[in-house]
Coordinates of C-alpha atoms in Angstrom, one line a residue:
X1 CA -50.5 69.3 -26.7
X2 CA -52.9 70.5 -24.0
X3 CA -55.1 67.8 -22.5
X4 CA -57.1 66.6 -25.5
X5 CA -60.0 65.7 -23.3
X6 CA -60.1 69.3 -21.8
X7 CA -60.0 70.8 -25.3
X8 CA -62.7 68.4 -26.4
X9 CA -64.9 69.4 -23.5
X10 CA -64.4 73.1 -24.5
X11 CA -65.4 72.3 -28.1
X12 CA -68.6 70.7 -26.8
X13 CA -69.3 73.6 -24.5
X14 CA -68.9 76.1 -27.3
X15 CA -71.0 74.1 -29.8
X16 CA -74.8 73.8 -30.3
X17 CA -76.8 71.6 -32.7
X18 CA -76.7 72.5 -36.3
X19 CA -79.0 70.9 -38.8
X20 CA -78.0 70.5 -42.5
X21 CA -79.9 72.7 -44.9
X22 CA -81.7 70.9 -47.7
X23 CA -80.4 71.0 -51.3
X24 CA -82.0 70.3 -54.6
X25 CA -79.6 67.5 -55.4
X26 CA -81.0 64.1 -56.5
X27 CA -79.3 61.1 -55.0
X28 CA -77.5 58.8 -57.4
X29 CA -76.8 55.5 -55.6
X30 CA -75.2 52.9 -57.9
X31 CA -73.9 49.7 -56.4
X32 CA -70.1 50.0 -56.5
X33 CA -68.5 46.5 -56.3
X34 CA -65.2 45.8 -54.6
X35 CA -65.0 48.8 -52.3
X36 CA -62.6 47.9 -49.5
X37 CA -62.0 51.3 -48.0
X38 CA -64.1 54.5 -47.5
X39 CA -62.3 57.8 -47.0
X40 CA -63.9 61.0 -45.9
X41 CA -63.6 64.7 -46.0
X42 CA -64.5 66.2 -42.6
X43 CA -65.9 69.8 -42.8
X44 CA -69.2 69.9 -44.6
X45 CA -69.3 66.1 -45.0
X46 CA -68.9 64.4 -41.6
X47 CA -69.4 67.6 -39.7
X48 CA -72.0 70.3 -40.4
X49 CA -70.1 73.5 -40.7
X50 CA -71.6 77.0 -40.4
X51 CA -69.1 78.2 -43.0
X52 CA -69.3 75.0 -45.1
X53 CA -65.6 74.4 -44.5
X54 CA -62.8 75.0 -42.0
X55 CA -62.7 78.7 -41.1
X56 CA -59.3 79.2 -42.8
X57 CA -61.1 78.6 -46.1
X58 CA -63.1 81.8 -45.7
X59 CA -61.9 85.4 -45.8
X60 CA -63.5 86.5 -42.6
X61 CA -61.6 86.9 -39.3
X62 CA -64.2 88.5 -37.0
X63 CA -62.6 90.9 -34.6
X64 CA -65.1 90.1 -31.9
X65 CA -64.2 86.4 -32.0
X66 CA -60.5 87.3 -31.5
X67 CA -61.3 89.5 -28.5
X68 CA -63.6 86.9 -27.0
X69 CA -61.1 84.0 -27.6
X70 CA -58.2 85.9 -26.0
X71 CA -60.4 86.9 -23.0
X72 CA -61.5 83.3 -22.5
X73 CA -57.9 82.2 -22.3
X74 CA -57.0 85.0 -20.0
X75 CA -54.6 86.8 -22.3
X76 CA -54.7 90.6 -22.0
X77 CA -55.7 92.3 -25.2
X78 CA -52.6 93.8 -26.8
X79 CA -54.5 95.7 -29.4
X80 CA -58.0 96.2 -30.8
X81 CA -59.9 93.2 -32.2
X82 CA -59.6 94.6 -35.7
X83 CA -55.8 94.9 -35.3
X84 CA -55.5 91.4 -34.0
X85 CA -57.6 90.0 -36.7
X86 CA -55.6 91.8 -39.3
X87 CA -52.3 90.4 -37.9
X88 CA -53.9 86.9 -37.9
X89 CA -54.7 87.3 -41.6
X90 CA -51.3 88.7 -42.5
X91 CA -49.5 85.8 -40.8
X92 CA -51.6 83.4 -42.9
X93 CA -50.8 85.4 -46.1
X94 CA -47.1 85.5 -45.3
X95 CA -47.0 81.7 -44.5
X96 CA -48.7 81.0 -47.9
X97 CA -46.3 83.3 -49.7
X98 CA -43.3 81.6 -48.1
X99 CA -44.4 78.1 -49.1
X100 CA -43.2 76.4 -52.3
X101 CA -46.5 74.6 -52.6
X102 CA -49.2 75.7 -55.0
X103 CA -51.8 74.8 -52.4
X104 CA -50.1 75.5 -49.0
X105 CA -51.5 74.9 -45.6
X106 CA -50.7 76.6 -42.4
X107 CA -50.2 75.4 -38.8
X108 CA -52.7 77.5 -36.9
X109 CA -50.7 77.3 -33.6
X110 CA -47.8 79.0 -35.4
X111 CA -50.1 81.6 -36.9
X112 CA -51.5 82.6 -33.5
X113 CA -48.0 82.6 -31.9
X114 CA -46.5 84.8 -34.6
X115 CA -49.5 87.2 -34.8
X116 CA -49.4 87.9 -31.0
X117 CA -45.6 88.2 -31.1
X118 CA -46.0 91.5 -32.9
X119 CA -47.0 92.9 -29.6
X120 CA -44.5 90.9 -27.6
X121 CA -47.3 88.7 -26.3
X122 CA -46.0 85.1 -25.8
X123 CA -48.6 82.7 -24.5
X124 CA -47.5 79.2 -23.7
X125 CA -48.2 76.2 -25.9
X126 CA -51.3 75.2 -24.0
X127 CA -52.7 78.7 -24.1
X128 CA -52.1 78.9 -27.8
X129 CA -54.0 75.7 -28.4
X130 CA -56.9 76.8 -26.2
X131 CA -56.9 80.1 -28.1
X132 CA -57.1 78.4 -31.4
X133 CA -60.1 76.3 -30.2
X134 CA -61.9 79.2 -28.7
X135 CA -61.5 81.2 -31.9
X136 CA -62.4 78.5 -34.3
X137 CA -65.6 77.5 -32.4
X138 CA -66.7 81.1 -32.5
X139 CA -66.1 81.8 -36.2
X140 CA -67.1 78.4 -37.5
X141 CA -69.7 76.5 -35.4
X142 CA -69.8 72.8 -36.2
X143 CA -71.9 69.8 -35.3
X144 CA -72.0 66.1 -36.4
X145 CA -73.8 65.4 -39.6
X146 CA -76.9 63.3 -39.0
X147 CA -76.1 59.6 -38.6
X148 CA -72.3 60.2 -38.7
X149 CA -71.5 57.8 -35.8
X150 CA -74.0 55.2 -37.0
X151 CA -72.6 55.2 -40.5
X152 CA -69.0 54.9 -39.4
X153 CA -69.8 52.1 -37.0
X154 CA -71.7 50.2 -39.7
X155 CA -68.9 50.7 -42.3
X156 CA -66.2 49.6 -39.8
X157 CA -68.4 46.6 -38.8
X158 CA -68.5 45.5 -42.5
X159 CA -64.7 45.0 -42.4
X160 CA -63.8 48.0 -44.5
X161 CA -60.9 50.3 -43.8
X162 CA -61.8 53.9 -42.9
X163 CA -59.7 56.9 -43.6
X164 CA -59.7 60.7 -43.8
X165 CA -58.3 63.3 -46.2
X166 CA -59.1 66.7 -45.0
X167 CA -58.1 70.3 -44.8
X168 CA -57.8 70.4 -41.1
X169 CA -55.9 71.7 -38.0
X170 CA -54.9 70.0 -34.7
X171 CA -58.4 70.6 -33.3
X172 CA -60.2 68.8 -36.1
X173 CA -59.8 65.2 -34.8
X174 CA -60.4 66.5 -31.3
X175 CA -63.7 67.9 -32.4
X176 CA -64.8 64.6 -34.1
X177 CA -63.9 62.6 -31.0
X178 CA -65.6 65.1 -28.7
X179 CA -68.9 64.9 -30.6
X180 CA -68.7 61.1 -31.1
X181 CA -67.8 60.4 -27.5
X182 CA -65.1 58.0 -28.6
X183 CA -61.7 58.0 -30.3
X184 CA -61.2 58.0 -34.0
X185 CA -59.8 54.5 -33.7
X186 CA -62.9 53.4 -31.8
X187 CA -65.0 54.8 -34.7
X188 CA -63.1 52.5 -37.0
X189 CA -60.5 54.9 -38.5
X190 CA -57.0 53.6 -39.0
X191 CA -54.6 56.5 -37.9
X192 CA -52.3 55.7 -40.8
X193 CA -55.1 56.3 -43.2
X194 CA -56.0 59.8 -41.7
X195 CA -54.2 62.5 -43.7
X196 CA -54.5 65.9 -42.2
X197 CA -53.4 69.0 -44.2
X198 CA -51.8 70.8 -41.3
X199 CA -49.4 67.9 -40.7
X200 CA -48.0 68.2 -44.3
X201 CA -48.4 71.9 -44.9
X202 CA -50.3 71.0 -48.1
X203 CA -54.0 71.7 -48.7
X204 CA -56.7 70.8 -51.1
X205 CA -57.4 71.0 -54.0
X206 CA -53.8 69.8 -54.6
X207 CA -53.4 66.1 -55.1
X208 CA -50.6 65.7 -52.5
X209 CA -52.8 64.6 -49.7
X210 CA -54.7 62.1 -51.9
X211 CA -51.4 60.6 -53.1
X212 CA -50.4 60.2 -49.5
X213 CA -53.6 58.4 -48.8
X214 CA -53.2 56.2 -51.9
X215 CA -49.7 55.2 -50.7
X216 CA -51.1 54.4 -47.2
X217 CA -53.8 52.2 -48.7
X218 CA -51.3 50.5 -51.0
X219 CA -49.4 49.5 -47.9
X220 CA -52.5 47.6 -46.9
X221 CA -52.9 46.0 -50.3
X222 CA -55.8 48.3 -51.3
X223 CA -55.7 49.9 -54.8
X224 CA -57.1 53.4 -55.2
X225 CA -60.0 52.0 -57.3
X226 CA -61.0 49.9 -54.3
X227 CA -61.4 53.0 -52.2
X228 CA -64.4 55.4 -52.2
X229 CA -63.7 59.0 -51.3
X230 CA -66.6 61.0 -50.0
X231 CA -66.6 64.8 -50.0
X232 CA -68.9 67.8 -50.5
X233 CA -66.7 69.8 -52.9
X234 CA -66.3 69.0 -56.6
X235 CA -63.0 70.9 -56.8
X236 CA -61.4 70.1 -53.4
X237 CA -62.7 66.6 -53.1
X238 CA -64.0 64.9 -56.2
X239 CA -61.6 66.2 -58.8
X240 CA -58.3 65.5 -56.9
X241 CA -59.6 62.2 -55.6
X242 CA -60.3 61.1 -59.1
X243 CA -56.8 62.3 -60.2
X244 CA -55.4 59.9 -57.6
X245 CA -57.6 57.0 -58.9
X246 CA -60.3 56.9 -56.2
X247 CA -63.9 56.2 -56.8
X248 CA -65.9 59.2 -55.6
X249 CA -69.2 60.2 -54.0
X250 CA -70.3 63.8 -53.8
X251 CA -72.0 64.5 -50.5
X252 CA -74.8 66.9 -51.4
X253 CA -76.7 66.9 -48.1
X254 CA -76.1 70.4 -46.8
X255 CA -76.6 73.6 -48.8
X256 CA -74.0 75.4 -46.7
X257 CA -71.2 73.1 -47.8
X258 CA -72.2 71.8 -51.3
X259 CA -69.7 73.1 -53.7
X260 CA -70.6 72.2 -57.3
X261 CA -67.9 74.5 -58.8
X262 CA -69.6 74.6 -62.2
X263 CA -67.6 77.7 -63.3
X264 CA -64.2 76.1 -62.6
X265 CA -62.5 74.6 -65.7
X266 CA -60.8 71.9 -63.6
X267 CA -64.1 70.3 -62.8
X268 CA -65.4 70.4 -66.4
X269 CA -66.4 66.9 -67.3
X270 CA -65.8 65.6 -63.8
X271 CA -68.6 63.3 -62.7
X272 CA -68.7 61.6 -59.3
X273 CA -69.5 57.9 -59.2
X274 CA -72.3 58.6 -56.8
X275 CA -74.3 61.5 -55.2
X276 CA -75.6 61.1 -51.7
X277 CA -77.8 63.5 -49.8
X278 CA -77.6 61.6 -46.5
X279 CA -74.6 59.8 -45.1
X280 CA -76.5 56.6 -44.5
X281 CA -77.0 56.3 -48.3
X282 CA -73.4 55.3 -48.6
X283 CA -74.4 51.9 -47.3
X284 CA -76.5 51.3 -50.4
X285 CA -73.5 52.1 -52.6
X286 CA -70.8 49.9 -51.0
X287 CA -73.3 47.1 -50.3

């Protein structure tokens, strides 16, 4: 990987403050006894996201962002922005079609490499990583959710294990570390409890990532019912987390990312254990 610190610096340079947009949700903050681990989604939960998710979850691939990202990396444009964006989307479609998973994930570095190869453009590995960062920051601006760092420090200080289950790419942990000014480990996250979709080629709302998390927690003697999963999406977060046996909290603190999924039959009858509109409210729930 390219120098993580340099990529993190670039993420910071391309980012500007984003405030969450209020929702009409009412907090529901029951005391949940026996919670020994708290596991988080990232986009739309720990990070404010302009799209409400990682950019791959949206249909858009703005041509101007592709042009600007390639220019920033120093790669000569092999085609128009529209053609490059179309090749990018086609590589994602082809990767999904080739997967045996019902909920496949891609590796964004491979997507960019294969898309540019159509014009015999072959940037090095470091250039590909820089390109992916430049593009993502342009199409999906992000910023830490209010009180993100304070909450994580407080939870870790309480002796609870911290984990992540997230649709993500290699730049996701780099972004969190860049904004926090410290490593994920220093924030209290156990690397073995951080399950990133791109590493497994599996995405939400499939239960695979949650089952991996449950197994990692079990290795530490923690049952799924002793873990609270926090996410902003009833389908991608609450539903599969409950399938894996986790307690759940719906993060309803940003109108951009709140996904109630009321028309999806899979979430019919699914009720989170708690609803929070600010991250710090989680401290009331876990005690």
